[in-house]
């Protein structure tokens, strides 16, 4: 009989990475509502694990800062 390993918990680091990905999509031309909904879905997973709302919001803000910095750096390289 094959044993299946337990599912790994959704981490704050993984949430940050996925939020950055979705924010890049929003800024890159993908449907903003769809990307926002994906962030909210992942947010809900993290919140169900007991992460406070304020901490989730700070992770989203950090992801937004990282993406903005990335886009500014790319814009500077083109000049």
Coordinates of C-alpha atoms in Angstrom, one line a residue:
X1 CA 0.0 0.0 0.0
X2 CA 1.3 3.4 -1.0
X3 CA 1.4 6.1 1.7
X4 CA 0.7 9.6 0.6
X5 CA 2.6 12.4 2.4
X6 CA 0.7 15.0 4.3
X7 CA -0.1 18.2 2.4
X8 CA 2.4 21.0 3.2
X9 CA 0.9 24.1 4.8
X10 CA 0.6 27.3 2.7
X11 CA 3.4 29.6 3.9
X12 CA 3.8 33.3 4.0
X13 CA 6.8 33.1 1.7
X14 CA 4.7 31.2 -0.9
X15 CA 1.9 33.8 -0.5
X16 CA 4.4 36.7 -1.1
X17 CA 5.8 35.0 -4.2
X18 CA 2.4 34.3 -5.7
X19 CA 1.1 37.8 -4.8
X20 CA 4.1 39.3 -6.6
X21 CA 3.3 37.1 -9.6
X22 CA -0.3 38.2 -9.7
X23 CA 0.7 41.9 -9.3
X24 CA 3.1 41.6 -12.2
X25 CA 0.2 40.2 -14.2
X26 CA -2.0 43.2 -13.2
X27 CA 0.7 45.7 -14.3
X28 CA 1.5 43.7 -17.4
X29 CA -1.9 43.7 -18.9
X30 CA -3.8 40.7 -17.6
X31 CA -7.3 41.2 -16.3
X32 CA -7.0 43.1 -13.0
X33 CA -10.2 41.8 -11.5
X34 CA -9.1 38.2 -12.1
X35 CA -5.7 38.8 -10.6
X36 CA -7.2 40.5 -7.6
X37 CA -9.6 37.6 -7.1
X38 CA -6.6 35.2 -7.2
X39 CA -4.8 37.2 -4.5
X40 CA -8.0 37.2 -2.4
X41 CA -8.3 33.4 -2.8
X42 CA -4.8 32.9 -1.6
X43 CA -5.3 35.4 1.1
X44 CA -8.3 33.4 2.4
X45 CA -6.1 30.2 2.6
X46 CA -3.6 32.0 4.7
X47 CA -6.2 33.6 6.9
X48 CA -7.8 30.2 7.6
X49 CA -4.5 29.0 8.9
X50 CA -4.6 31.7 11.6
X51 CA -2.5 34.5 10.1
X52 CA -3.9 37.9 11.3
X53 CA -5.5 40.2 8.7
X54 CA -2.9 43.0 9.3
X55 CA 0.0 40.6 8.6
X56 CA -1.6 39.5 5.4
X57 CA -2.1 43.1 4.3
X58 CA 1.6 43.9 5.1
X59 CA 2.7 41.0 3.0
X60 CA 0.6 42.3 0.1
X61 CA 2.1 45.8 0.5
X62 CA 5.6 44.3 0.6
X63 CA 4.8 42.4 -2.6
X64 CA 3.6 45.6 -4.3
X65 CA 6.7 47.5 -3.3
X66 CA 8.9 44.7 -4.7
X67 CA 7.0 44.7 -8.0
X68 CA 7.1 48.5 -8.3
X69 CA 10.8 48.4 -7.7
X70 CA 11.2 45.8 -10.4
X71 CA 9.3 47.8 -12.9
X72 CA 11.2 51.0 -12.1
X73 CA 14.5 49.1 -12.6
X74 CA 13.4 47.8 -15.9
X75 CA 12.3 51.2 -17.0
X76 CA 15.7 52.7 -16.1
X77 CA 17.5 50.0 -18.1
X78 CA 15.5 50.9 -21.3
X79 CA 16.6 54.6 -21.1

